[in-house]
Each structure stands twice: as structure tokens, then as C-alpha cells.
mmCIF file of C-alpha atoms in Angstrom:
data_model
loop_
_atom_site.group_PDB
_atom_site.id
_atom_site.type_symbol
_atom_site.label_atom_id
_atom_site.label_comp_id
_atom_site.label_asym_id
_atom_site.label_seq_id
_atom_site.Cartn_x
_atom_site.Cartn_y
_atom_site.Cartn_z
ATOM 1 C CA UNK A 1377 -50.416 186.605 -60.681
ATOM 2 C CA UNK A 1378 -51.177 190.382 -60.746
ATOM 3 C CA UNK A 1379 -53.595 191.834 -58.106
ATOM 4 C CA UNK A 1380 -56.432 191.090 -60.213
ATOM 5 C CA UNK A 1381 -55.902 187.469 -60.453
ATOM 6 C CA UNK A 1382 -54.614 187.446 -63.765
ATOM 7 C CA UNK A 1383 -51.447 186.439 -65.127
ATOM 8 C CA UNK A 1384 -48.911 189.107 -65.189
ATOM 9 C CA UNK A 1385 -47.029 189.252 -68.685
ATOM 10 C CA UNK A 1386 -43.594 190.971 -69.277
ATOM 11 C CA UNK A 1387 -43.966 192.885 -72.239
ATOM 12 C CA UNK A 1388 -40.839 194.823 -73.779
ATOM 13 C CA UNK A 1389 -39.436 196.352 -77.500
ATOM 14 C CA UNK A 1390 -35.921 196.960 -78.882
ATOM 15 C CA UNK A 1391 -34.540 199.247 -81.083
ATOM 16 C CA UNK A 1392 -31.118 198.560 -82.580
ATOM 17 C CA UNK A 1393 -29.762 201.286 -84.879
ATOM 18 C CA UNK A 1394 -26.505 202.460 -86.790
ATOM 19 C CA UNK A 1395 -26.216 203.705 -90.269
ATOM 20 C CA UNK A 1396 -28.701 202.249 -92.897
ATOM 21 C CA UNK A 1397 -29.327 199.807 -90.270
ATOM 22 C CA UNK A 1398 -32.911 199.818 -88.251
ATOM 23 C CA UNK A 1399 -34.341 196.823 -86.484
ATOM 24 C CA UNK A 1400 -37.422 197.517 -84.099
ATOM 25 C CA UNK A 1401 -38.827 193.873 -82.408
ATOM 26 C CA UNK A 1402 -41.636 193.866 -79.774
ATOM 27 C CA UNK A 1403 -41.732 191.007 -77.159
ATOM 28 C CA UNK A 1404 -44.587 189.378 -75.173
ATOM 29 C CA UNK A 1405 -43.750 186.836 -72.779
ATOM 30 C CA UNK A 1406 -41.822 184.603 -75.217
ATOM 31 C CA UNK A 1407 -43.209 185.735 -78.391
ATOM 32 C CA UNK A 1408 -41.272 187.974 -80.428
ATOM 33 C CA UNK A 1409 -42.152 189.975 -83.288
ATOM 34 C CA UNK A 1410 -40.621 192.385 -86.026
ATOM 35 C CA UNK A 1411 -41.831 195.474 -87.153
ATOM 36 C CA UNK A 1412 -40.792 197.372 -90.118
ATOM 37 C CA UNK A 1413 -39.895 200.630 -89.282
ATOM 38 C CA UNK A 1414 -37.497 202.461 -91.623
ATOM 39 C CA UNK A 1415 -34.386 204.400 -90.251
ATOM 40 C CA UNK A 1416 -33.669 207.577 -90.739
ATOM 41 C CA UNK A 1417 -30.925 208.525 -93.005
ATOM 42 C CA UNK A 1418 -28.928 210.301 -90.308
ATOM 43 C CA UNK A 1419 -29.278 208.063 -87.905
ATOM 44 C CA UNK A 1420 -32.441 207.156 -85.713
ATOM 45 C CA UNK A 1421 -36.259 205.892 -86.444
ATOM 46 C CA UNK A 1422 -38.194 207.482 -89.276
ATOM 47 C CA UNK A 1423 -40.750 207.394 -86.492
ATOM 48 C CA UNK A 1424 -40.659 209.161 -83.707
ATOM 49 C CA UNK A 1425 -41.918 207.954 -79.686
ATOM 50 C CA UNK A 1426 -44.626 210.239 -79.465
ATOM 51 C CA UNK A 1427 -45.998 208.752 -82.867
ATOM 52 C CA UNK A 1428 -45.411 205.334 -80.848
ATOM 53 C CA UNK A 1429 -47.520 206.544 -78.142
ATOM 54 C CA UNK A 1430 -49.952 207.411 -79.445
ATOM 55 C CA UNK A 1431 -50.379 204.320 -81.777
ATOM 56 C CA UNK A 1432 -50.001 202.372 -78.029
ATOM 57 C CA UNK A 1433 -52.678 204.113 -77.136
ATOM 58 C CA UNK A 1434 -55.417 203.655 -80.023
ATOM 59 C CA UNK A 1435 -53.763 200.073 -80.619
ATOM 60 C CA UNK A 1436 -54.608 199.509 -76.845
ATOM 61 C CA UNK A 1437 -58.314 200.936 -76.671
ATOM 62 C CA UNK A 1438 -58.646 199.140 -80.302
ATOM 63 C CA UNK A 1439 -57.661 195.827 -78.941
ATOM 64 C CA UNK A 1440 -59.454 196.280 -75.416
ATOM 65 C CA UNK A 1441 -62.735 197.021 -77.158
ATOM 66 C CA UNK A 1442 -62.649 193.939 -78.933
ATOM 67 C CA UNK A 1443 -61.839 191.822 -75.826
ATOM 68 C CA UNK A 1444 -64.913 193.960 -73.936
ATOM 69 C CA UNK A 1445 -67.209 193.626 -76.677
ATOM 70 C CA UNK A 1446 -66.733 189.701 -76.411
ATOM 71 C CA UNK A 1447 -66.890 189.707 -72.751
ATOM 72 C CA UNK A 1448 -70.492 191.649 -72.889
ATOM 73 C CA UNK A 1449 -71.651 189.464 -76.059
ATOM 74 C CA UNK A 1450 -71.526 192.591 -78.476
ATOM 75 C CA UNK A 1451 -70.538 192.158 -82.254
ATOM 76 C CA UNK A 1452 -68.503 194.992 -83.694
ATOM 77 C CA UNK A 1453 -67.899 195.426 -87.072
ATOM 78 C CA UNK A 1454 -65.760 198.374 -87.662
ATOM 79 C CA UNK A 1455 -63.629 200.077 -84.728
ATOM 80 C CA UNK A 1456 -61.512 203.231 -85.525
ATOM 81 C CA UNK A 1457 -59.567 204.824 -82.554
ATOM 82 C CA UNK A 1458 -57.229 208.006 -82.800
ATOM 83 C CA UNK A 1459 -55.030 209.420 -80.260
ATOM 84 C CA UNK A 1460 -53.297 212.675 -80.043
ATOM 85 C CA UNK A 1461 -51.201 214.728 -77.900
ATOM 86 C CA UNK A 1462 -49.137 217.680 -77.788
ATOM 87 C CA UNK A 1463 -45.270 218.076 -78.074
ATOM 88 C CA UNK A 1464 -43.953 221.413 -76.726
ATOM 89 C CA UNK A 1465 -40.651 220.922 -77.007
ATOM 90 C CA UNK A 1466 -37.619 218.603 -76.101
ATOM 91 C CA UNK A 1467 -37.345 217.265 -73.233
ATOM 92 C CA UNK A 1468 -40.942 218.367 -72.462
ATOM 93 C CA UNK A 1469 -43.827 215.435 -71.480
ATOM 94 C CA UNK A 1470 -46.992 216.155 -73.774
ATOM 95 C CA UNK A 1471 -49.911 217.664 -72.634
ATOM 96 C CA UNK A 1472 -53.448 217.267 -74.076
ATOM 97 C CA UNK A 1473 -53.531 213.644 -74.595
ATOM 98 C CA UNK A 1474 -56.852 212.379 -75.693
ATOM 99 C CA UNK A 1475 -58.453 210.153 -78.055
ATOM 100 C CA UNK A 1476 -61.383 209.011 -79.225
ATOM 101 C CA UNK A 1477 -63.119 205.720 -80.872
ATOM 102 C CA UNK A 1478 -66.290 205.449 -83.554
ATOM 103 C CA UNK A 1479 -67.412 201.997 -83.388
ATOM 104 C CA UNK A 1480 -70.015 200.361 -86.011
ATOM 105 C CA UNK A 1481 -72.274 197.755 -84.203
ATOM 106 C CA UNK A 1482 -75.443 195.856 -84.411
ATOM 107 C CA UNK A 1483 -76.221 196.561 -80.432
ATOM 108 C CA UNK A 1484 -77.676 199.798 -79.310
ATOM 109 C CA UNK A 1485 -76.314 203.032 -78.868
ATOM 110 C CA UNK A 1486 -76.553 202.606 -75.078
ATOM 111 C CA UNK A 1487 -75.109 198.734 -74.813
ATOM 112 C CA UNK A 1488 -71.880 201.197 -77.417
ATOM 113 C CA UNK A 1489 -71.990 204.023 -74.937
ATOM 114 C CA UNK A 1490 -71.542 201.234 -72.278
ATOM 115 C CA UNK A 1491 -68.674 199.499 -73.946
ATOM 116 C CA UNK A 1492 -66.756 202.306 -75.068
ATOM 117 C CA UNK A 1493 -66.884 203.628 -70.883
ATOM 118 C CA UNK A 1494 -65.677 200.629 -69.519
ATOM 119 C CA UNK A 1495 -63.191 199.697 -72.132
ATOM 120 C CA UNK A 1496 -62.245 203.182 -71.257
ATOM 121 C CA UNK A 1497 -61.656 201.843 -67.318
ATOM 122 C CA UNK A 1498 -59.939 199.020 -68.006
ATOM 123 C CA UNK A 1499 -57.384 200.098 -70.782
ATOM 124 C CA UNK A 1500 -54.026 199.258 -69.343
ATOM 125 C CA UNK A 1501 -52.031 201.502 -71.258
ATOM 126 C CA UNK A 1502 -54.341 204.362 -70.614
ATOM 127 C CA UNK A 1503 -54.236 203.863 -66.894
ATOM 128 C CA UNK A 1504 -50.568 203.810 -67.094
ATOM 129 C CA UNK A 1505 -50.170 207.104 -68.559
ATOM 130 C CA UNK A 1506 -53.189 208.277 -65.966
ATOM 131 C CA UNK A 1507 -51.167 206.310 -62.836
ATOM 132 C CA UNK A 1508 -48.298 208.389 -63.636
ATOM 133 C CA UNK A 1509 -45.594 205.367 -63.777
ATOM 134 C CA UNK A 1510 -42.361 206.028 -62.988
ATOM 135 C CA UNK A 1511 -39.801 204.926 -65.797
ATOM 136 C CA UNK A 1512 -36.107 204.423 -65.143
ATOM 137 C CA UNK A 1513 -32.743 204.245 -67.085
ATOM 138 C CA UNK A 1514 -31.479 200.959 -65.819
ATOM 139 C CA UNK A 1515 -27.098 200.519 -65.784
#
């Protein structure tokens, strides 16, 4: 159990690469999925991380809104998220990251304003990034 009382879940993706040759599976527990990413021609993804972060971010504040919306007995009928951040350079971390959501609803503007601010609190890939996580190359 996590300090919330909830389960924790291990969560992890794999990339295996060489030439003409790119398999990308995510993993969930014990549920594992592919995802088609094409390779690169010289080697490598065709996309890059920061693209992949910033798709786990809007894919994260997509899903949570869904799972808030439920909780606080709101229908939604349309959710679009977009997240964005700036690359210097290499080796550099980005800088700038935002994002932002436009969500079609029966419920009122202020019962939206209300979901999209704590959906906001509780999005657990956005309070990663904001917890500043350490991440380490293991053996």
C-alpha cells in the first residue's frame, strides 16, 4: 500500500533497438502492452523522450480528468490536453513545462473550473516532475 492507502503499482517501458529493428512495450503490474513506434533509420526511436514526456503528461491529466470527473459525478464529453516544454540543448533538463486542457461538459463552468484544479493536484505524473524525483542508472 502507498501512503495514501492505495495500492502501489510498478509501472515500467522498454525499448529494444538495432538496425531496422524497434520494439517499444509499456508494463503495468502484469499487463504488458506494445506500441508502435517506428525506428529511425540510423539507429534510435523516430520519437524522441521529450515528445514522450510530454505525451505522459497530457495522457496523464487526460486520464486523471476522467477518473475525477467520475469521482465528482461530472459527464465529459470531449477532453483535449497539450503539453509543452522547452529543449535547450543536450544534456540540458527543459524548462517551461506547461500544459493546458479544454474540456466540453454538461456541468457548469465552476463544477469544470473545479475539476480541472484538482485533477491538477492529484496528477501523479505532474507531481513527479514538480517533486523533483531522483532517477538513477541502475548496473
Amino acid at each position: 500500500m502507498s501512503e495514501h492507502g492505495v495500492a502501489a503499482m510498478q509501472i515500467s517501458a522498454t525499448v529494444a533497438n538495432s538496425p531496422g529493428h524497434h520494439t517499444v512495450s509499456i508494463r503495468t503490474g502484469d499487463k504488458v502492452q506494445l506500441l508502435v513506434v517506428p525506428a529511425k533509420p540510423a539507429g534510435g526511436s523516430s520519437v524522441n523522450g521529450g515528445e514522450f514526456l510530454m505525451l505522459a503528461l497530457a495522457t496523464c491529466y487526460c486520464n486523471d480528468l476522467y477518473r475525477e470527473a467520475s469521482r465528482l459525478g461530472i459527464s465529459l464529453q470531449h477532453v483535449e490536453v497539450e503539453a509543452s516544454a522547452t529543449f535547450a540543448g543536450v544534456g540540458l533538463a527543459a524548462s517551461g513545462v506547461s500544459y493546458r486542457a479544454s474540456v466540453q461538459s454538461t456541468a457548469s463552468p465552476e463544477a469544470v473550473a473545479q475539476l480541472l484544479r484538482e485533477t491538477d493536484a492529484v496528477a501523479e505524473v505532474h507531481n513527479t516532475l514538480r517533486k523533483g524525483v531522483p532517477v538513477q542508472l541502475l548496473g
